[in-house]
XYZ file of C-alpha atoms in Angstrom:
682
model
C 79.769 -8.929 -67.769
C 80.650 -5.408 -68.993
C 81.561 -3.859 -65.624
C 85.313 -4.002 -66.348
C 85.342 -3.360 -70.103
C 82.889 -2.405 -72.799
C 82.747 -6.033 -73.975
C 80.585 -8.867 -72.671
C 83.300 -11.167 -71.293
C 83.115 -14.116 -68.941
C 85.009 -13.865 -65.633
C 87.734 -16.124 -67.061
C 88.136 -13.854 -70.116
C 88.305 -10.662 -68.012
C 91.901 -9.594 -67.210
C 91.019 -8.256 -63.731
C 89.678 -9.559 -60.422
C 85.901 -9.936 -60.539
C 83.339 -11.582 -58.276
C 79.654 -12.266 -58.823
C 77.222 -12.487 -55.909
C 74.498 -14.695 -57.360
C 70.767 -14.689 -56.703
C 71.146 -18.133 -55.152
C 73.690 -16.825 -52.623
C 71.480 -13.840 -51.789
C 68.372 -15.987 -51.298
C 69.976 -18.833 -49.332
C 71.674 -16.500 -46.855
C 68.652 -14.230 -46.430
C 70.506 -11.128 -47.633
C 68.434 -8.007 -48.298
C 70.960 -5.147 -47.917
C 73.945 -4.266 -50.068
C 76.299 -4.001 -47.089
C 75.470 -7.566 -46.010
C 76.016 -8.927 -49.517
C 79.425 -7.275 -49.803
C 80.488 -8.595 -46.392
C 80.272 -12.052 -47.914
C 82.371 -11.522 -51.036
C 86.101 -11.418 -51.619
C 88.178 -8.473 -50.451
C 85.497 -5.825 -49.799
C 85.890 -3.844 -46.580
C 82.453 -2.651 -45.427
C 82.819 0.606 -43.485
C 80.133 1.925 -41.098
C 80.353 5.644 -41.696
C 78.054 8.346 -40.307
C 75.070 6.016 -40.043
C 75.538 4.842 -43.640
C 77.836 2.324 -45.281
C 80.731 2.822 -47.633
C 82.823 0.186 -49.356
C 86.540 -0.221 -49.904
C 88.708 -2.513 -51.971
C 92.482 -2.806 -51.651
C 92.560 0.119 -49.200
C 90.661 2.606 -51.406
C 87.030 3.726 -51.355
C 84.615 2.682 -54.083
C 82.988 6.013 -54.971
C 80.596 4.781 -57.676
C 77.819 2.207 -57.477
C 76.097 1.173 -60.697
C 72.630 -0.122 -61.523
C 72.772 -1.941 -64.869
C 75.937 -0.016 -65.718
C 74.515 3.428 -64.793
C 76.580 4.895 -61.957
C 75.905 7.398 -59.184
C 78.208 8.987 -56.596
C 78.138 7.405 -53.137
C 77.051 9.680 -50.237
C 80.200 10.746 -48.391
C 82.352 10.473 -51.518
C 84.243 13.475 -52.863
C 82.149 16.611 -52.295
C 78.974 14.539 -51.885
C 77.839 14.910 -48.260
C 76.906 11.973 -46.024
C 73.372 13.379 -45.674
C 72.825 13.308 -49.437
C 69.245 12.374 -50.361
C 70.297 9.163 -52.143
C 69.376 5.751 -50.805
C 70.337 2.246 -51.909
C 67.558 0.105 -53.336
C 66.589 -3.127 -51.606
C 68.177 -6.248 -53.069
C 64.727 -7.605 -53.989
C 65.174 -5.504 -57.136
C 68.323 -7.268 -58.333
C 69.230 -10.548 -59.966
C 72.932 -10.485 -59.036
C 75.770 -8.143 -58.049
C 79.055 -7.791 -59.918
C 82.152 -6.591 -58.068
C 85.375 -5.471 -59.752
C 88.393 -4.875 -57.521
C 90.904 -2.343 -58.802
C 90.538 0.603 -61.178
C 88.073 0.236 -64.076
C 89.571 2.731 -66.497
C 87.375 1.724 -69.451
C 83.983 2.045 -67.736
C 84.290 4.746 -65.038
C 84.917 8.421 -65.827
C 86.108 8.860 -62.247
C 88.784 6.142 -62.429
C 89.257 5.693 -58.694
C 91.466 2.746 -57.661
C 88.974 1.015 -55.368
C 86.850 -0.634 -58.028
C 83.223 -0.794 -59.111
C 80.015 -2.403 -57.846
C 77.273 -3.090 -60.400
C 73.830 -4.270 -59.277
C 71.981 -5.957 -62.152
C 68.187 -5.695 -62.102
C 65.819 -8.605 -62.485
C 64.619 -9.041 -66.081
C 61.401 -10.512 -67.504
C 61.310 -14.205 -68.358
C 59.472 -15.806 -71.275
C 58.207 -18.585 -69.032
C 55.681 -17.637 -66.368
C 57.060 -17.729 -62.854
C 55.422 -16.531 -59.659
C 56.933 -16.608 -56.211
C 56.073 -15.312 -52.773
C 58.442 -14.970 -49.865
C 58.089 -14.115 -46.180
C 60.582 -14.014 -43.317
C 60.888 -12.989 -39.686
C 64.039 -12.741 -37.565
C 64.931 -12.840 -33.895
C 64.682 -9.062 -33.469
C 61.239 -8.804 -35.054
C 62.053 -7.751 -38.609
C 59.209 -8.963 -40.833
C 59.630 -9.049 -44.587
C 57.284 -10.065 -47.421
C 58.034 -10.084 -51.147
C 56.198 -11.048 -54.319
C 57.789 -11.568 -57.752
C 55.768 -12.229 -60.940
C 57.275 -12.667 -64.394
C 56.305 -14.023 -67.803
C 55.102 -13.387 -71.334
C 52.162 -11.058 -71.920
C 51.182 -12.410 -75.335
C 51.082 -15.779 -77.066
C 54.039 -14.971 -79.309
C 56.232 -14.236 -76.254
C 57.315 -10.962 -77.900
C 56.104 -8.907 -74.929
C 57.341 -9.881 -71.509
C 56.954 -8.303 -68.108
C 58.015 -8.601 -64.503
C 56.803 -7.018 -61.269
C 58.277 -7.099 -57.776
C 56.660 -5.763 -54.594
C 58.180 -5.635 -51.118
C 57.042 -4.634 -47.645
C 59.351 -4.700 -44.628
C 58.996 -3.747 -40.974
C 62.474 -3.455 -39.551
C 63.435 -3.953 -35.906
C 67.065 -3.555 -34.858
C 68.980 -5.139 -31.996
C 69.371 -1.626 -30.536
C 66.613 -0.113 -28.392
C 64.331 2.418 -30.102
C 65.800 1.660 -33.542
C 63.274 0.514 -36.109
C 61.973 1.351 -39.552
C 59.857 0.327 -42.488
C 60.311 0.023 -46.209
C 58.174 -0.433 -49.298
C 59.294 -1.133 -52.877
C 57.507 -1.605 -56.187
C 59.286 -2.460 -59.425
C 57.981 -3.080 -62.901
C 59.731 -3.787 -66.192
C 58.500 -4.480 -69.740
C 60.542 -5.995 -72.521
C 59.344 -6.058 -76.134
C 60.736 -7.512 -79.344
C 60.345 -4.912 -82.091
C 61.036 -7.236 -84.973
C 63.637 -9.962 -85.121
C 66.650 -7.761 -84.288
C 65.469 -5.073 -81.863
C 64.532 -5.267 -78.186
C 63.030 -2.379 -76.223
C 62.993 -2.283 -72.432
C 61.196 0.127 -70.120
C 61.021 0.021 -66.353
C 60.451 1.949 -63.170
C 60.840 1.475 -59.451
C 59.790 3.411 -56.385
C 61.049 2.880 -52.861
C 59.997 4.553 -49.610
C 62.128 3.974 -46.545
C 61.739 5.272 -43.003
C 64.447 4.495 -40.467
C 65.858 5.559 -37.115
C 69.236 7.150 -37.783
C 72.325 6.593 -35.646
C 75.000 8.965 -37.007
C 77.522 8.630 -34.145
C 77.334 5.165 -32.588
C 78.713 4.551 -29.081
C 81.255 6.422 -27.001
C 84.415 4.805 -25.645
C 86.376 5.615 -22.513
C 88.647 8.652 -22.610
C 91.569 6.307 -23.265
C 89.779 4.533 -26.115
C 88.624 1.392 -24.301
C 85.289 -0.358 -24.752
C 82.894 0.689 -21.965
C 81.037 -2.637 -22.367
C 77.679 -0.903 -22.593
C 74.790 -3.271 -23.388
C 74.546 -4.119 -27.059
C 71.081 -2.596 -27.332
C 72.373 0.817 -26.192
C 71.266 3.672 -28.460
C 72.965 6.967 -27.553
C 70.740 9.194 -29.643
C 67.366 10.900 -29.539
C 64.130 8.945 -29.710
C 62.891 11.408 -32.343
C 65.778 10.643 -34.734
C 64.444 9.790 -38.164
C 65.323 9.440 -41.793
C 62.769 9.433 -44.586
C 64.056 8.497 -48.036
C 62.074 8.337 -51.277
C 63.654 7.043 -54.472
C 62.069 6.895 -57.932
C 63.898 5.464 -60.926
C 62.719 5.379 -64.555
C 64.847 3.719 -67.222
C 64.733 2.609 -70.823
C 66.939 0.597 -73.135
C 67.047 -0.177 -76.835
C 69.162 -3.013 -78.179
C 69.567 -3.570 -81.897
C 71.392 -6.512 -83.458
C 72.575 -5.493 -86.930
C 73.805 -9.002 -87.687
C 75.594 -11.842 -85.932
C 78.626 -9.608 -85.333
C 77.423 -6.071 -84.556
C 75.137 -4.792 -81.820
C 74.169 -1.292 -80.632
C 72.733 -0.610 -77.166
C 71.393 2.688 -75.838
C 70.316 3.384 -72.256
C 68.487 6.290 -70.606
C 67.814 6.633 -66.881
C 66.390 9.208 -64.504
C 66.513 8.932 -60.723
C 64.884 11.273 -58.218
C 65.785 11.099 -54.526
C 64.168 12.991 -51.675
C 65.053 12.883 -47.979
C 64.247 14.363 -44.579
C 66.622 13.626 -41.703
C 66.563 14.757 -38.058
C 69.466 13.891 -35.774
C 70.287 14.254 -32.107
C 73.152 12.338 -30.489
C 75.481 12.171 -27.518
C 78.919 12.745 -29.037
C 80.684 15.267 -26.826
C 82.570 15.433 -23.536
C 84.323 18.073 -21.496
C 87.542 17.496 -19.572
C 85.678 17.293 -16.268
C 83.361 14.517 -17.486
C 83.981 10.901 -16.538
C 84.156 7.952 -18.941
C 80.438 7.309 -18.464
C 79.349 10.904 -18.976
C 78.562 12.660 -22.242
C 76.872 15.727 -23.681
C 74.875 16.438 -26.804
C 77.112 16.512 -29.852
C 74.643 16.824 -32.721
C 71.262 18.548 -33.115
C 70.774 18.728 -36.858
C 68.113 18.634 -39.532
C 68.676 17.934 -43.224
C 66.152 17.940 -46.020
C 66.937 17.841 -49.672
C 66.603 16.193 -53.048
C 68.705 15.056 -55.967
C 68.144 14.334 -59.643
C 70.341 12.061 -61.718
C 70.204 11.948 -65.519
C 72.162 9.285 -67.399
C 72.652 8.308 -71.006
C 74.991 5.730 -72.506
C 75.409 4.020 -75.832
C 77.608 1.043 -76.597
C 78.556 -0.396 -79.969
C 80.180 -3.820 -80.055
C 81.253 -5.872 -83.015
C 83.654 -8.289 -84.616
C 85.984 -7.921 -87.555
C 88.303 -10.337 -89.333
C 92.011 -9.774 -89.869
C 95.056 -12.012 -90.203
C 92.770 -14.972 -90.537
C 91.106 -14.473 -87.152
C 88.105 -12.765 -85.593
C 88.660 -9.801 -83.247
C 86.310 -7.837 -80.967
C 85.844 -4.082 -80.848
C 83.723 -1.665 -78.815
C 82.981 2.053 -78.570
C 81.065 3.556 -75.635
C 79.869 7.072 -74.876
C 78.304 7.970 -71.537
C 76.905 11.156 -70.037
C 75.862 11.736 -66.457
C 74.452 14.779 -64.688
C 73.802 14.644 -60.967
C 72.273 17.688 -59.291
C 71.396 17.921 -55.607
C 70.287 20.445 -53.050
C 70.280 20.270 -49.283
C 69.257 22.508 -46.391
C 70.993 21.951 -43.069
C 69.830 23.479 -39.790
C 71.790 22.997 -36.561
C 69.940 23.883 -33.378
C 71.755 25.425 -30.421
C 72.813 22.881 -27.807
C 72.725 23.243 -24.033
C 76.318 22.299 -23.182
C 75.552 22.256 -19.435
C 73.443 19.100 -19.729
C 75.408 15.999 -18.729
C 74.037 12.481 -19.333
C 75.061 9.223 -17.679
C 75.556 6.616 -20.418
C 74.445 3.804 -18.104
C 71.030 5.309 -17.389
C 70.466 7.349 -20.566
C 67.190 6.926 -22.447
C 66.602 8.280 -25.982
C 63.624 10.269 -24.652
C 66.052 12.261 -22.454
C 67.030 14.426 -25.450
C 64.209 16.908 -25.947
C 63.020 17.802 -29.432
C 64.846 21.041 -30.308
C 63.517 24.425 -31.332
C 64.770 24.601 -34.900
C 64.210 28.360 -34.897
C 66.931 28.684 -32.258
C 69.726 28.038 -34.741
C 73.486 27.865 -34.586
C 73.690 27.188 -38.330
C 71.332 27.498 -41.284
C 72.825 26.579 -44.622
C 71.743 25.727 -48.136
C 74.050 23.787 -50.436
C 73.883 22.806 -54.093
C 75.991 20.132 -55.747
C 76.504 19.401 -59.416
C 78.438 16.542 -61.023
C 78.681 16.312 -64.809
C 80.739 13.737 -66.667
C 81.283 12.931 -70.318
C 83.260 9.837 -71.228
C 84.223 8.282 -74.544
C 85.938 4.901 -74.428
C 87.016 2.451 -77.096
C 88.986 -0.746 -77.290
C 89.905 -3.757 -79.371
C 90.359 -7.346 -78.209
C 92.918 -8.760 -80.618
C 93.167 -12.526 -80.927
C 96.504 -13.017 -82.781
C 96.630 -16.665 -81.662
C 93.918 -19.054 -80.623
C 95.249 -18.919 -77.051
C 96.350 -15.249 -76.914
C 93.975 -12.291 -76.384
C 95.126 -8.669 -76.131
C 92.619 -6.060 -74.942
C 93.896 -2.548 -75.689
C 91.937 0.651 -75.335
C 91.416 3.840 -73.454
C 88.895 6.390 -72.280
C 88.751 10.161 -72.410
C 86.761 11.785 -69.606
C 85.676 15.349 -69.019
C 84.616 16.026 -65.463
C 82.906 18.965 -63.749
C 81.965 19.387 -60.108
C 80.412 22.502 -58.599
C 79.639 22.879 -54.905
C 77.973 26.018 -53.543
C 77.022 26.619 -49.910
C 75.588 29.718 -48.242
C 74.937 29.703 -44.505
C 74.239 31.919 -41.513
C 75.995 31.309 -38.199
C 74.529 31.807 -34.727
C 76.096 35.285 -34.429
C 74.585 36.370 -37.734
C 77.831 36.162 -39.705
C 77.729 34.595 -43.145
C 79.571 31.609 -44.535
C 80.017 31.181 -48.264
C 81.723 28.505 -50.304
C 81.850 28.199 -54.070
C 84.071 25.380 -55.339
C 84.334 24.599 -59.022
C 86.418 21.691 -60.299
C 86.877 21.015 -64.013
C 89.379 18.465 -65.285
C 90.023 16.201 -68.265
C 91.960 12.989 -68.479
C 92.868 10.152 -70.839
C 93.060 6.710 -69.251
C 94.883 3.926 -71.117
C 94.064 0.256 -70.597
C 95.943 -2.896 -71.569
C 94.995 -6.458 -70.691
C 96.535 -9.708 -71.914
C 95.054 -13.183 -71.463
C 96.788 -16.424 -72.448
C 94.830 -19.685 -72.428
C 97.170 -22.302 -70.983
C 94.491 -24.974 -71.441
C 90.827 -24.746 -72.467
C 90.008 -24.413 -68.766
C 92.878 -22.254 -67.460
C 94.399 -18.914 -68.389
C 97.078 -16.476 -67.252
C 96.496 -12.739 -67.452
C 98.058 -9.338 -66.830
C 96.462 -5.886 -66.931
C 97.383 -2.238 -66.587
C 95.284 0.898 -66.308
C 95.910 4.357 -64.928
C 94.086 6.120 -62.105
C 92.308 9.453 -62.319
C 90.491 11.163 -59.475
C 89.922 14.952 -59.345
C 91.229 16.776 -56.267
C 87.959 18.501 -55.511
C 88.285 22.167 -54.601
C 92.010 22.011 -53.908
C 93.817 25.212 -54.953
C 97.492 26.074 -55.210
C 99.175 29.283 -53.987
C 97.901 31.189 -57.008
C 94.333 29.943 -56.551
C 94.444 27.521 -59.472
C 93.049 23.992 -59.409
C 95.822 21.516 -58.535
C 96.535 18.394 -60.571
C 94.192 15.417 -60.145
C 95.235 12.325 -58.262
C 96.729 9.883 -60.742
C 98.633 6.615 -60.639
C 98.806 3.056 -61.887
C 96.872 -0.155 -61.325
C 98.842 -3.347 -62.116
C 97.569 -6.895 -61.808
C 98.685 -10.376 -62.850
C 96.922 -13.637 -62.194
C 95.564 -17.054 -63.062
C 91.959 -18.087 -63.728
C 90.229 -21.385 -64.230
C 86.715 -22.388 -65.290
C 85.240 -25.898 -65.369
C 81.919 -27.642 -65.938
C 80.683 -25.099 -68.533
C 81.749 -22.190 -66.301
C 79.751 -23.499 -63.340
C 82.958 -23.574 -61.260
C 85.406 -20.653 -61.391
C 88.682 -20.042 -59.570
C 91.281 -17.268 -59.628
C 94.497 -16.034 -58.026
C 95.670 -12.427 -58.473
C 98.635 -10.278 -57.436
C 98.062 -6.533 -57.504
C 99.830 -3.225 -56.922
C 98.239 0.237 -56.910
C 100.203 3.505 -56.780
C 98.292 6.736 -56.227
C 100.199 10.026 -56.507
C 99.488 13.768 -56.547
C 97.612 13.392 -53.278
C 96.891 16.892 -51.897
C 99.259 18.078 -49.167
C 97.274 20.754 -47.339
C 99.076 23.879 -46.090
C 97.107 25.718 -43.414
C 96.545 29.471 -43.376
C 98.945 29.799 -40.419
C 101.651 27.855 -42.287
C 101.076 29.968 -45.387
C 101.399 33.184 -43.366
C 104.622 31.921 -41.801
C 105.999 31.701 -45.342
C 104.343 34.919 -46.526
C 102.770 37.317 -43.969
C 100.479 38.694 -46.671
C 98.832 35.296 -47.311
C 95.075 35.296 -46.733
C 94.383 31.560 -47.016
C 95.926 28.121 -47.027
C 96.652 26.134 -50.156
C 97.404 22.634 -51.403
C 100.309 20.931 -53.151
C 99.916 17.779 -55.332
C 102.661 15.912 -53.499
C 101.568 12.745 -51.657
C 101.966 9.174 -52.835
C 100.665 5.881 -51.443
C 101.016 2.257 -52.496
C 98.729 -0.716 -51.899
C 99.697 -4.246 -52.847
C 98.782 -7.829 -52.075
C 97.138 -10.945 -53.465
C 93.721 -12.559 -53.668
C 92.334 -16.031 -54.270
C 88.755 -17.104 -54.953
C 86.807 -20.211 -55.881
C 83.064 -20.220 -56.530
C 80.463 -22.466 -58.080
C 79.438 -26.110 -58.185
C 81.841 -28.849 -57.096
C 79.144 -31.451 -57.742
C 75.426 -31.271 -58.527
C 74.726 -31.262 -54.782
C 77.704 -29.300 -53.411
C 78.338 -25.583 -53.920
C 81.282 -23.593 -52.591
C 82.401 -19.990 -52.340
C 85.707 -19.065 -50.701
C 87.696 -15.851 -51.022
C 90.897 -14.690 -49.350
C 92.648 -11.303 -49.568
C 96.054 -10.207 -48.278
C 96.531 -6.437 -48.510
C 99.069 -3.962 -47.133
C 99.470 -0.286 -47.904
C 101.859 2.504 -46.975
C 102.715 6.138 -47.533
C 105.537 6.473 -50.054
C 106.009 10.138 -49.198
C 105.568 12.004 -45.922
C 102.273 13.935 -46.038
C 102.376 15.436 -42.528
C 104.064 14.994 -39.155
C 101.476 12.331 -38.283
C 101.599 10.669 -41.730
C 105.278 9.898 -42.343
C 106.714 7.839 -45.173
C 106.360 4.119 -44.470
C 103.263 4.428 -42.257
C 100.289 2.172 -42.994
C 98.044 4.164 -45.339
C 94.752 2.394 -44.560
C 94.966 1.064 -41.004
C 91.238 0.256 -40.879
C 91.647 -2.165 -43.807
C 92.358 -5.676 -42.478
C 95.600 -7.238 -43.705
C 93.769 -10.574 -43.978
C 90.130 -11.071 -45.064
C 88.621 -14.520 -45.545
C 85.014 -15.308 -46.529
C 83.510 -18.780 -46.945
C 80.086 -20.189 -47.745
C 79.283 -23.751 -48.743
C 76.018 -25.655 -49.148
C 75.303 -29.355 -49.595
C 72.078 -31.047 -50.628
C 71.784 -34.201 -48.534
C 71.313 -37.467 -50.475
C 68.335 -38.463 -48.320
C 64.574 -37.981 -48.509
C 64.731 -37.265 -52.265
C 67.117 -34.350 -51.754
C 64.652 -32.261 -49.770
C 67.215 -31.212 -47.124
C 70.143 -28.855 -47.595
C 72.696 -27.791 -45.009
C 75.042 -24.816 -45.349
C 77.668 -22.973 -43.356
C 80.102 -20.144 -43.696
C 82.300 -17.627 -41.998
C 83.492 -14.032 -42.238
C 86.976 -13.541 -40.812
C 89.363 -10.607 -40.650
C 92.585 -9.651 -38.896
C 93.031 -6.734 -36.487
C 92.475 -3.123 -37.556
C 93.033 0.359 -36.173
C 91.367 3.680 -36.954
C 93.260 6.840 -37.885
C 92.680 7.973 -34.273
C 94.379 4.907 -32.837
C 91.240 2.976 -31.798
C 91.941 -0.755 -32.137
C 89.740 -3.703 -33.062
C 91.127 -7.194 -32.697
C 90.699 -9.818 -35.374
C 87.498 -11.844 -35.288
C 85.531 -14.575 -37.043
C 81.760 -14.740 -37.474
C 80.214 -18.179 -37.989
C 77.011 -18.577 -40.002
C 74.817 -21.541 -40.943
C 71.461 -22.377 -42.455
C 69.167 -25.338 -42.887
C 66.758 -25.644 -45.815
C 63.859 -28.043 -46.277
C 61.616 -28.487 -49.321
C 58.327 -30.067 -48.211
C 57.158 -29.975 -51.829
C 58.529 -29.143 -55.257
C 57.301 -25.550 -54.928
C 57.865 -24.730 -51.246
C 61.069 -24.048 -49.322
C 61.482 -23.403 -45.597
C 64.819 -22.026 -44.357
C 66.316 -21.431 -40.934
C 69.232 -18.979 -41.240
C 71.680 -18.247 -38.434
C 74.336 -15.515 -38.351
C 77.082 -14.744 -35.826
C 76.274 -18.024 -34.108
C 78.905 -17.569 -31.385
C 77.440 -14.133 -30.558
C 80.791 -12.395 -31.078
C 80.980 -8.808 -29.799
C 82.968 -6.594 -32.168
C 83.039 -3.108 -33.657
C 82.578 -2.606 -37.365
C 85.442 -1.204 -39.429
C 85.532 2.593 -39.516
C 88.307 4.897 -40.720
C 87.897 7.631 -38.105
C 86.692 5.807 -34.996
C 87.437 7.893 -31.914
C 86.399 8.063 -28.273
C 83.307 10.165 -29.110
C 81.892 8.705 -32.318
C 82.147 6.133 -35.108
C 81.866 3.085 -32.848
C 79.202 0.747 -34.250
C 78.749 -2.701 -32.758
C 78.165 -5.522 -35.195
C 74.870 -7.390 -35.096
C 74.653 -10.070 -32.349
C 73.497 -13.607 -33.009
C 70.442 -13.594 -35.239
C 68.078 -16.324 -36.428
C 65.763 -15.874 -39.413
C 62.860 -18.101 -40.426
C 62.102 -17.799 -44.130
C 59.371 -19.287 -46.319
C 59.392 -19.267 -50.136
C 56.718 -20.611 -52.468
C 56.928 -20.823 -56.273
C 53.627 -21.252 -58.091
């Protein structure tokens, strides 16, 4: 895997915490969405945010998600709005998912401390394989998928693969449904003995009912115990997302030691979103009363252009072979969005116990309180290089660094209800060098100790000092030490890691009123690069085959974080920095093929457990454990029937969310669900 460095290293050789969510895990547990896959891996905090999902590791957001090493900015990250046109592809497209926890200074221009997620696409196979899959769950979600792969000529020099998916989605909440279609095709050709050319494309259309606010709580922050199927939004809510991706790759092997890879990718996203929700109260309203909080429409598009080239090789010195790499990457992400807010009738009061989504009338979008057009631009250049020295047979030193040049430009022009104009033009341009050092020592052929260091770099978007100049970026250090083991030809892997992350130069925002108290002539607020936070803890993971019939995955994370400097009256030194990150996270999944009936039966079980959390607004969620299980039967060599159960005890809980409050951000987790799945391989 190259997600951590520019070299293809095994998990045991990588001097950082990595996890791989395999195709087998995805298939056996009936996972089709990225958020569900990441809920079942080590240390990832899945955050329900504005009707979408964001991901955190070690208390920090993961702002970049990659497809085959090509990254894009997550909606809601930095200056990228939550209503961005991007959408995540269905997992039917991918072979496996790689997760790196902690900063990846050699592969990400925006070296944020949270980590990196890389979804690896399915590739053609030389041998013909055809499979069909269908499933239906308790709530009525129906899903069908076909996957065909194989050689297209007798010499096996031209190979192809195609995947098609149709899904009709029904949610446990009333009036929430959707549909999705995906097609994916990829060709792989050998151009001679040393060169491989790959070309592929995918197109996904997704329609869904959006829920940007969730449920309301009582005025004192208590659960109102509304029915789980409650949907406090308009029946006309919708989100339409189209995503087209075209990519190409050339790989040339100069000899046994040197290889050059070049990648090009283009992604076009288009969306249309209409939102109406109950997310407001007045002081005279009771706990069970609410008013319209959102009447908004968004429609926009985005285009992402990516190029990367990677040269890897070996050289001999001091009687040993050493590895070297050089990588250059370029990314340009350009988006536009129009946002219209309709005027709301604040006199309308709804009873949450009797509310129906049809009670919110479709608005007159010509009767506006806001009409804005925004444009976003992200451009990054990154050059990285490194050498993996092997001075001893057991000792490996990976030293390198990356130089990144970053540009972000956000422009918004809008008209308010009274006819006044709003204008924003924020340009951020910064450069940074990120060093990286990793050391691995092989204690035995199966076990190693490691330590790694890299720095953190994250631009402080649009933050200006007193003089109107861009403030320093957020920087810091990522330190990690650990142990790794691999047995049975890497079929079983285990690791233990201790980590510490320090992030400094966090913007301390001074309001206009505070600035005028200092200087009566001040016309605006400003920011100071002052804040500092620390996150530390430890992780342990084991995954793979214990025997030919028994597979196990288990991952535990202990994480605490705190402010090292006071950032405001409500954020004093010593306070927990990320209260919505559980201190304890434990995930488990194990499967066993029964030694009866020729091994046709397999049983499996697992759990997802976390300790208590609290939002920045003081809304608490107690610790909870979700129990899952599945039963698999193979009536023939080619057919598999699975019964998959999740949240078997029907636990009622709210999903993690940083800013949960009494009016919004309260999303119930899915109740008990049962899925029947059929798979046939021809």
